[in-house]
Amino acid sequence: MGPRIGPAGEGPQVPDKETKATMGTENTPGGKASPDPQDVRPSVFHNIKLFVLCHSLLQLAQLMISGYLKSSISTVEKRFGLSSQTSGLLVSFNEVGNTALIVFVSYFGSRVHRPRMIGYGAILVALAGLLMTLPHFISEPYRYDNTSPEDMPQDFKASLCLPTTSAPAAHSNGNCSSYTETRHLSVVGIMFVAQTLLGVGGVPIQPFGISYIDDFAHNSNSPLYLGILFAVTMMGPGLAFGLGSLMLRLYVDINQMPEGGISLTIKDPRWVGAWWLGFLIAAGSVALAAIPYFFFPKEMPKEKHELQFRRKVLAVTDSPARKDKDSPSKQSPGESTKKQDGLVQIAPNLTVIQFIKVFPRVLLQTLRHPIFLLVVLSQVCLSSMAAGMATFLPKFLERQFSITASYANLLIGCLSFPSVIVGIVVGGVLVKRLHLGPVGCGALCLLGMLLCLFFSLPLFFIGCPSHQIAGITHQTSAQPGPELFPSCMEVCSCPSDGFNPVCDPSTRVEYITPCHAGCSRQVVQDALDKSQVFYTNCSCVAEGNPVMAGSCDSTCSHLVVPFLLLVSLGSALACLTHTPSFMLILRGVKKEDKTLAVGIQFMFLRILAWMPSPVIHGSAIDTTCVHWALSCGRRAVCRYYNNDLLRNRFIGLQFFFKTGSVICFALVLAILRQQDKEARTKESRSSPAVAQQLLVSGPGKKPEDSRV
């Protein structure tokens, strides 16, 4: 009989002679060796170190393509007229396909060719990335003002104050038709389908890769390989935001620029960057990283030797106490076999129907562990905070501090994500160096979250005030109309949905178009590096001063750096809980249920955190909007927000989830201390009885001999 492949984490113990012979005959019945194993030369792909390298690069590229949408979320909203709630739902659809299939990974894990399944999943991820770019190619060129395509700058005359008799009636609603609405829905639908496929393709990549490494790596090398894998993988979101910073500096229609050029700069609020180009680059990276997986075998030789440098490090750092601690851990084959009777071990022997029937019962049994349930709930709170922050932090920084999308992504990629990596690493080092038990892990989690909560308080007070928008600020209605604006513009026929902001530098009042400022003339002043556009003859501006094109500059944009430093510090403190909370989960359930407990944990994180949190944060952001753009009579993208409300509700939502995590970890620590106290009481009661037995039996007899 050939070796039986166990589930994830239960590697096949293949004899060396048979393993070398099964390289080319892995699908033969029983997996038996060929007659002459000496003639079979191992391929370069029969090397677990190469697999670790390939899988690190693949997961890096996969997280880069998954996180890239978050870096360009505000740009996609502007390009296709989406609200924050809709864009949050779009991000959540990445988890829909993933959650629907992740439960069955443990069932199929030992029955399939894992490297090939990883390759197929990666190809699907690459195709989904290409599908995300399709809306750009099937849509009309982006027009940042509602004019017809003519051989002149788009906003030359469209936003000026024209007499009512000579002005066109409606600028955008006249272009509305059933075809336009259908095309808009189809474009948005394509992005939702692409996000779903992105999640489906990512299902086999991480679980199959981790179990494959654990199966065929040396037992001493497996933790090191997995640590390298996670370290490289965690750089993926940071690279995604760095890629977004570069791509959003390019104009969206870089492949089809208008003949007259564009008069926008990257600081213009109407600027839309080349969001689609990043998806092309990331999809190409995933496709290239998927190629080697079709050459890895279903089984490979178990790694024989421990890494040389690891042996040297252990020889220096290990203490005699570690040897004494490890010596009793050796178990006979019979004992280890008895401890592998859980659902995870028998799952491969079940049919799909049987697996579905038995899963709810085992799920309820696992949730009966109070430590497991509370730790998972605390991680749900932390993941909800992280999902909302990762999705909408770039947009929040753009709106709150009036910075460009490119600069916001650059700051997040350079500050926030490195702090997350540092927090996770420091948490793991503290658990190892301090030899923390369950109570110590619970205390570390609680301390990290309390400090995170403390450093979150100043964020409520670091921000910029709202811009003074003529006709919009201090108005109760969110839908601007002619009656909201001064009578000085009554002679003009201003488009209700136009957007070409101008700023009065003397009063720092902003107008949504030159028409709303009563301006009838445009002047372009050429400078050495760039040209500055002014609008003159403005009847609504004090003393008829000219106004500058573009939004008013913020007086407190410099506060974005200290704000993000505090956010990064809080993220690092929250990530201190990553390793100790995992240790609490692994020690809070039975040994045979550990693999299933981790799977249930990730399922709950996806269903309760990563799926709803972006929608919740997006809905909260939408409630702070004071001026919506209209597209064919429907509410589209938000043009202006109330900055104070935006800051209080976004940071307040984050504070709410952090508080929930603190409460859960406090309950965990209280339960652990109670359990520890009961265990010590039980030991103190039993120790006198044992000592009395030793005294009665005499020095040469065993305690059992005294029982007559």
Coordinates of N, CA and C in Angstrom, one line a residue, residues 499-649:
F499 N -19.3 70.6 -12.4 CA -18.3 70.6 -11.4 C -17.0 71.0 -12.0
N500 N -16.7 72.3 -11.7 CA -15.4 72.8 -12.1 C -15.0 73.9 -11.1
P501 N -14.6 73.4 -9.9 CA -14.4 74.3 -8.7 C -13.4 75.4 -8.9
V502 N -13.8 76.6 -8.4 CA -12.9 77.8 -8.4 C -12.8 78.3 -7.0
C503 N -11.8 79.1 -6.7 CA -11.5 79.5 -5.3 C -11.3 81.0 -5.4
D504 N -12.0 81.7 -4.5 CA -11.7 83.2 -4.2 C -10.6 83.3 -3.2
P505 N -9.4 83.6 -3.6 CA -8.2 83.6 -2.6 C -8.4 84.6 -1.5
S506 N -9.1 85.7 -1.7 CA -9.2 86.7 -0.6 C -10.1 86.2 0.5
T507 N -11.2 85.6 0.2 CA -12.1 85.1 1.3 C -12.1 83.6 1.5
R508 N -11.3 82.9 0.7 CA -11.2 81.4 0.8 C -12.6 80.7 0.7
V509 N -13.4 81.3 -0.2 CA -14.7 80.7 -0.5 C -14.6 80.0 -1.8
E510 N -15.2 78.8 -1.9 CA -15.1 78.0 -3.1 C -16.5 78.0 -3.8
Y511 N -16.4 78.0 -5.1 CA -17.6 77.9 -5.9 C -17.5 76.6 -6.8
I512 N -18.7 75.9 -6.9 CA -18.6 74.6 -7.6 C -18.3 74.8 -9.1
T513 N -18.6 75.9 -9.7 CA -18.2 76.2 -11.1 C -18.0 77.7 -11.2
P514 N -17.3 78.2 -12.2 CA -17.1 79.6 -12.4 C -18.5 80.3 -12.7
C515 N -19.4 79.5 -13.2 CA -20.8 80.1 -13.5 C -21.4 80.5 -12.2
H516 N -21.3 79.6 -11.1 CA -21.9 79.9 -9.8 C -21.2 81.1 -9.2
A517 N -20.0 81.5 -9.6 CA -19.4 82.7 -9.1 C -19.7 83.9 -10.0
G518 N -20.5 83.7 -11.1 CA -20.9 84.8 -12.0 C -19.8 85.2 -12.9
C519 N -18.8 84.3 -13.2 CA -17.7 84.7 -14.0 C -18.0 84.4 -15.5
S520 N -17.6 85.4 -16.3 CA -18.0 85.3 -17.8 C -16.8 85.2 -18.7
R521 N -15.6 85.2 -18.1 CA -14.4 85.2 -18.9 C -13.3 84.4 -18.3
Q522 N -12.5 83.7 -19.1 CA -11.4 82.9 -18.7 C -10.1 83.5 -19.2
V523 N -9.0 83.5 -18.3 CA -7.7 84.0 -18.6 C -6.7 83.0 -18.2
V524 N -5.8 82.7 -19.1 CA -4.7 81.8 -18.8 C -3.4 82.5 -18.7
Q525 N -2.7 82.4 -17.6 CA -1.4 83.0 -17.4 C -0.3 81.9 -17.5
D526 N 0.6 82.1 -18.5 CA 1.6 81.1 -18.6 C 2.8 81.4 -17.7
A527 N 3.3 80.4 -17.1 CA 4.5 80.5 -16.2 C 5.6 79.6 -16.8
L528 N 6.7 79.6 -16.1 CA 7.8 78.7 -16.5 C 7.5 77.3 -16.4
D529 N 6.9 76.8 -15.3 CA 6.7 75.4 -15.1 C 5.3 75.0 -15.5
K530 N 4.3 75.8 -15.2 CA 2.9 75.5 -15.5 C 2.1 76.8 -15.8
S531 N 0.9 76.6 -16.3 CA 0.0 77.7 -16.6 C -1.1 77.8 -15.5
Q532 N -1.5 78.9 -15.1 CA -2.5 79.1 -14.1 C -3.7 79.7 -14.8
V533 N -4.9 79.1 -14.5 CA -6.1 79.6 -15.1 C -6.9 80.5 -14.1
F534 N -7.3 81.6 -14.6 CA -8.1 82.5 -13.7 C -9.5 82.8 -14.5
Y535 N -10.5 83.1 -13.7 CA -11.8 83.5 -14.2 C -12.1 84.9 -13.7
T536 N -12.5 85.8 -14.6 CA -12.7 87.2 -14.3 C -14.1 87.6 -14.6
N537 N -14.4 88.9 -14.3 CA -15.8 89.4 -14.5 C -16.8 88.6 -13.7
C538 N -16.4 88.4 -12.4 CA -17.3 87.5 -11.6 C -18.2 88.4 -10.7
S539 N -19.5 88.3 -11.0 CA -20.5 89.2 -10.4 C -20.8 88.8 -9.0
C540 N -20.5 87.5 -8.6 CA -20.8 87.1 -7.2 C -19.6 87.2 -6.2
V541 N -18.5 87.7 -6.7 CA -17.3 87.8 -5.9 C -17.1 89.2 -5.4
A542 N -16.7 89.4 -4.2 CA -16.6 90.7 -3.6 C -15.6 91.5 -4.4
E543 N -16.0 92.7 -4.8 CA -15.2 93.7 -5.6 C -14.8 93.1 -6.9
G544 N -15.5 92.1 -7.4 CA -15.2 91.6 -8.7 C -13.8 91.0 -8.9
N545 N -13.2 90.5 -7.8 CA -11.9 89.9 -7.9 C -11.9 88.7 -8.7
P546 N -10.8 88.4 -9.4 CA -10.7 87.1 -10.2 C -10.6 86.0 -9.2
V547 N -11.0 84.8 -9.7 CA -11.0 83.6 -8.9 C -10.0 82.6 -9.7
M548 N -9.4 81.7 -8.9 CA -8.5 80.8 -9.4 C -9.2 79.4 -9.7
A549 N -8.8 78.7 -10.8 CA -9.3 77.4 -11.0 C -8.8 76.4 -10.0
G550 N -9.6 75.5 -9.6 CA -9.3 74.5 -8.6 C -9.8 74.8 -7.2
S551 N -9.8 73.8 -6.4 CA -10.3 74.0 -5.0 C -9.3 74.8 -4.2
C552 N -9.8 75.4 -3.1 CA -9.0 76.2 -2.2 C -8.0 75.3 -1.5
D553 N -6.8 75.7 -1.4 CA -5.8 74.9 -0.6 C -6.1 74.9 0.8
S554 N -5.9 73.7 1.4 CA -6.1 73.6 2.9 C -5.0 74.2 3.7
T555 N -5.4 74.8 4.8 CA -4.4 75.4 5.7 C -3.7 74.4 6.6
C556 N -4.2 73.2 6.6 CA -3.7 72.2 7.6 C -3.3 70.9 7.0
S557 N -2.9 70.9 5.7 CA -2.5 69.7 5.1 C -1.3 69.0 5.7
H558 N -0.5 69.9 6.4 CA 0.7 69.3 7.1 C 0.4 68.4 8.2
L559 N -0.9 68.4 8.7 CA -1.3 67.6 9.8 C -1.5 66.1 9.4
V560 N -1.4 65.8 8.1 CA -1.6 64.5 7.7 C -0.5 63.5 8.1
V561 N 0.7 64.0 8.3 CA 1.8 63.2 8.7 C 1.7 62.8 10.2
P562 N 1.5 63.7 11.1 CA 1.2 63.3 12.5 C 0.0 62.4 12.7
F563 N -1.0 62.7 11.9 CA -2.3 61.9 12.0 C -1.9 60.4 11.6
L564 N -1.2 60.3 10.5 CA -0.9 58.9 10.0 C 0.1 58.2 10.9
L565 N 1.0 59.0 11.5 CA 1.9 58.4 12.5 C 1.2 57.8 13.7
L566 N 0.2 58.5 14.2 CA -0.7 58.0 15.3 C -1.4 56.7 14.8
V567 N -2.0 56.8 13.6 CA -2.7 55.6 13.1 C -1.7 54.4 12.9
S568 N -0.5 54.7 12.5 CA 0.4 53.6 12.3 C 0.9 53.0 13.7
L569 N 1.0 53.9 14.7 CA 1.4 53.4 16.0 C 0.2 52.6 16.6
G570 N -1.0 53.0 16.4 CA -2.1 52.2 16.9 C -2.2 50.9 16.2
S571 N -1.9 50.9 14.9 CA -2.0 49.6 14.1 C -0.9 48.7 14.6
A572 N 0.3 49.2 14.9 CA 1.4 48.3 15.4 C 1.0 47.7 16.8
L573 N 0.4 48.5 17.7 CA -0.1 48.0 19.0 C -1.2 47.0 18.8
A574 N -2.1 47.2 17.9 CA -3.2 46.3 17.7 C -2.6 44.9 17.2
C575 N -1.6 45.0 16.3 CA -1.0 43.8 15.7 C -0.1 43.0 16.7
L576 N 0.2 43.6 17.9 CA 0.9 42.9 18.9 C 0.0 41.7 19.3
T577 N -1.3 41.8 19.2 CA -2.2 40.7 19.6 C -2.3 39.6 18.6
H578 N -1.7 39.7 17.4 CA -1.8 38.7 16.4 C -1.3 37.3 16.8
T579 N -0.1 37.2 17.2 CA 0.5 35.9 17.6 C -0.1 35.4 18.9
P580 N -0.1 36.2 20.0 CA -0.7 35.6 21.2 C -2.2 35.2 21.1
S581 N -3.0 35.9 20.3 CA -4.4 35.5 20.1 C -4.5 34.2 19.4
F582 N -3.6 33.9 18.4 CA -3.5 32.6 17.8 C -3.1 31.5 18.8
M583 N -2.2 31.8 19.7 CA -1.8 30.9 20.7 C -3.0 30.5 21.6
L584 N -3.8 31.5 21.9 CA -4.9 31.3 22.8 C -5.9 30.4 22.1
I585 N -6.1 30.6 20.8 CA -7.0 29.7 20.0 C -6.5 28.3 20.0
L586 N -5.2 28.1 19.7 CA -4.7 26.8 19.6 C -4.7 26.1 20.9
R587 N -4.5 26.8 22.0 CA -4.5 26.2 23.3 C -5.9 26.1 24.0
G588 N -6.9 26.7 23.4 CA -8.2 26.7 23.9 C -9.1 25.6 23.4
V589 N -8.6 24.8 22.5 CA -9.4 23.7 22.0 C -8.6 22.4 22.1
K590 N -9.3 21.3 21.9 CA -8.6 20.0 21.9 C -7.6 19.9 20.8
K591 N -6.6 19.1 21.0 CA -5.5 19.0 20.0 C -6.0 18.5 18.6
E592 N -7.0 17.6 18.6 CA -7.5 17.0 17.4 C -8.4 18.0 16.7
D593 N -8.8 19.1 17.3 CA -9.7 20.1 16.7 C -9.0 21.4 16.3
K594 N -7.7 21.4 16.4 CA -7.0 22.7 16.2 C -7.1 23.1 14.8
T595 N -6.9 22.2 13.8 CA -7.0 22.6 12.4 C -8.3 23.1 12.0
L596 N -9.4 22.4 12.5 CA -10.7 22.8 12.2 C -11.0 24.2 12.9
A597 N -10.5 24.4 14.1 CA -10.7 25.6 14.8 C -10.2 26.8 14.1
V598 N -9.0 26.6 13.5 CA -8.4 27.7 12.7 C -9.2 28.0 11.5
G599 N -9.7 26.9 10.8 CA -10.6 27.1 9.7 C -11.9 27.8 10.0
I600 N -12.5 27.4 11.2 CA -13.7 28.1 11.6 C -13.4 29.6 11.9
Q601 N -12.3 29.8 12.5 CA -11.9 31.2 12.8 C -11.8 32.1 11.6
F602 N -11.2 31.6 10.5 CA -11.1 32.4 9.3 C -12.4 32.5 8.7
M603 N -13.3 31.5 8.8 CA -14.6 31.7 8.2 C -15.4 32.8 8.9
F604 N -15.3 32.8 10.3 CA -16.0 33.9 11.0 C -15.5 35.2 10.7
L605 N -14.1 35.3 10.5 CA -13.5 36.6 10.2 C -14.0 37.1 8.9
R606 N -14.2 36.3 7.9 CA -14.7 36.7 6.6 C -16.2 37.1 6.7
I607 N -17.0 36.3 7.3 CA -18.4 36.5 7.3 C -18.8 37.7 8.1
L608 N -18.2 37.8 9.3 CA -18.6 38.9 10.3 C -17.7 40.1 10.2
A609 N -16.6 40.1 9.5 CA -15.7 41.3 9.5 C -15.4 41.8 8.1
W610 N -14.7 40.9 7.3 CA -14.2 41.4 6.0 C -15.3 41.7 5.0
M611 N -16.5 40.9 5.1 CA -17.6 41.2 4.2 C -18.4 42.4 4.6
P612 N -18.9 42.5 5.8 CA -19.8 43.7 6.1 C -19.0 45.0 6.5
S613 N -17.8 44.9 7.0 CA -17.1 46.1 7.4 C -17.0 47.2 6.4
P614 N -16.5 46.9 5.1 CA -16.4 48.0 4.1 C -17.7 48.6 3.8
V615 N -18.8 47.8 3.8 CA -20.1 48.4 3.6 C -20.6 49.3 4.7
I616 N -20.3 48.9 6.0 CA -20.6 49.7 7.1 C -19.9 51.0 7.1
H617 N -18.6 51.0 6.9 CA -17.8 52.2 6.8 C -18.2 53.1 5.6
G618 N -18.5 52.5 4.5 CA -18.9 53.3 3.3 C -20.2 54.0 3.6
S619 N -21.2 53.3 4.3 CA -22.5 53.9 4.6 C -22.3 55.1 5.6
A620 N -21.4 54.9 6.5 CA -21.1 56.0 7.5 C -20.5 57.2 6.8
I621 N -19.6 56.9 5.8 CA -19.0 58.1 5.1 C -20.1 58.8 4.3
D622 N -21.0 58.0 3.6 CA -22.0 58.7 2.8 C -22.9 59.6 3.6
T623 N -23.1 59.3 4.9 CA -24.0 60.1 5.7 C -23.4 61.5 6.0
T624 N -22.1 61.7 5.7 CA -21.5 63.0 6.0 C -21.4 63.8 4.7
C625 N -22.0 63.4 3.6 CA -21.9 64.1 2.3 C -22.8 65.3 2.4
V626 N -22.4 66.5 1.8 CA -23.2 67.7 1.8 C -23.5 68.1 0.3
H627 N -22.9 67.4 -0.6 CA -23.2 67.8 -2.0 C -22.9 66.6 -2.9
W628 N -24.0 66.0 -3.5 CA -23.9 64.8 -4.3 C -23.9 65.3 -5.8
A629 N -23.1 64.6 -6.6 CA -23.2 64.8 -8.1 C -24.4 64.0 -8.5
L630 N -25.1 64.5 -9.6 CA -26.2 63.8 -10.1 C -25.9 63.2 -11.5
S631 N -26.3 62.0 -11.8 CA -26.1 61.4 -13.1 C -27.5 60.8 -13.5
C632 N -28.1 61.4 -14.5 CA -29.4 61.0 -15.0 C -30.4 61.0 -13.9
G633 N -30.4 62.0 -13.0 CA -31.3 62.1 -12.0 C -31.1 61.2 -10.8
R634 N -30.0 60.4 -10.8 CA -29.7 59.5 -9.6 C -28.5 60.1 -8.9
R635 N -28.4 59.7 -7.7 CA -27.3 60.2 -6.8 C -26.0 59.4 -7.2
A636 N -25.0 60.1 -7.5 CA -23.7 59.4 -8.0 C -22.7 59.6 -6.9
V637 N -21.5 60.2 -7.3 CA -20.4 60.3 -6.4 C -20.6 61.6 -5.5
C638 N -20.0 61.6 -4.3 CA -20.1 62.8 -3.4 C -19.0 63.7 -3.8
R639 N -19.4 65.0 -3.9 CA -18.4 66.1 -4.3 C -17.8 66.7 -3.0
Y640 N -18.6 66.9 -2.0 CA -18.1 67.6 -0.8 C -18.6 66.9 0.4
Y641 N -17.8 66.8 1.5 CA -18.1 66.2 2.7 C -18.0 67.3 3.8
N642 N -18.8 67.0 4.9 CA -18.6 67.8 6.1 C -17.4 67.1 6.9
N643 N -16.3 67.8 6.9 CA -15.0 67.2 7.4 C -15.1 66.8 8.9
D644 N -15.8 67.7 9.7 CA -15.9 67.3 11.1 C -16.7 66.1 11.3
L645 N -17.9 66.0 10.6 CA -18.7 64.8 10.7 C -17.9 63.5 10.2
L646 N -17.2 63.7 9.0 CA -16.5 62.6 8.4 C -15.4 62.1 9.4
R647 N -14.7 63.0 10.0 CA -13.7 62.5 11.0 C -14.3 61.9 12.2
N648 N -15.3 62.5 12.8 CA -15.9 61.9 14.0 C -16.5 60.5 13.7
R649 N -17.2 60.4 12.6 CA -17.9 59.1 12.3 C -16.9 58.0 11.9

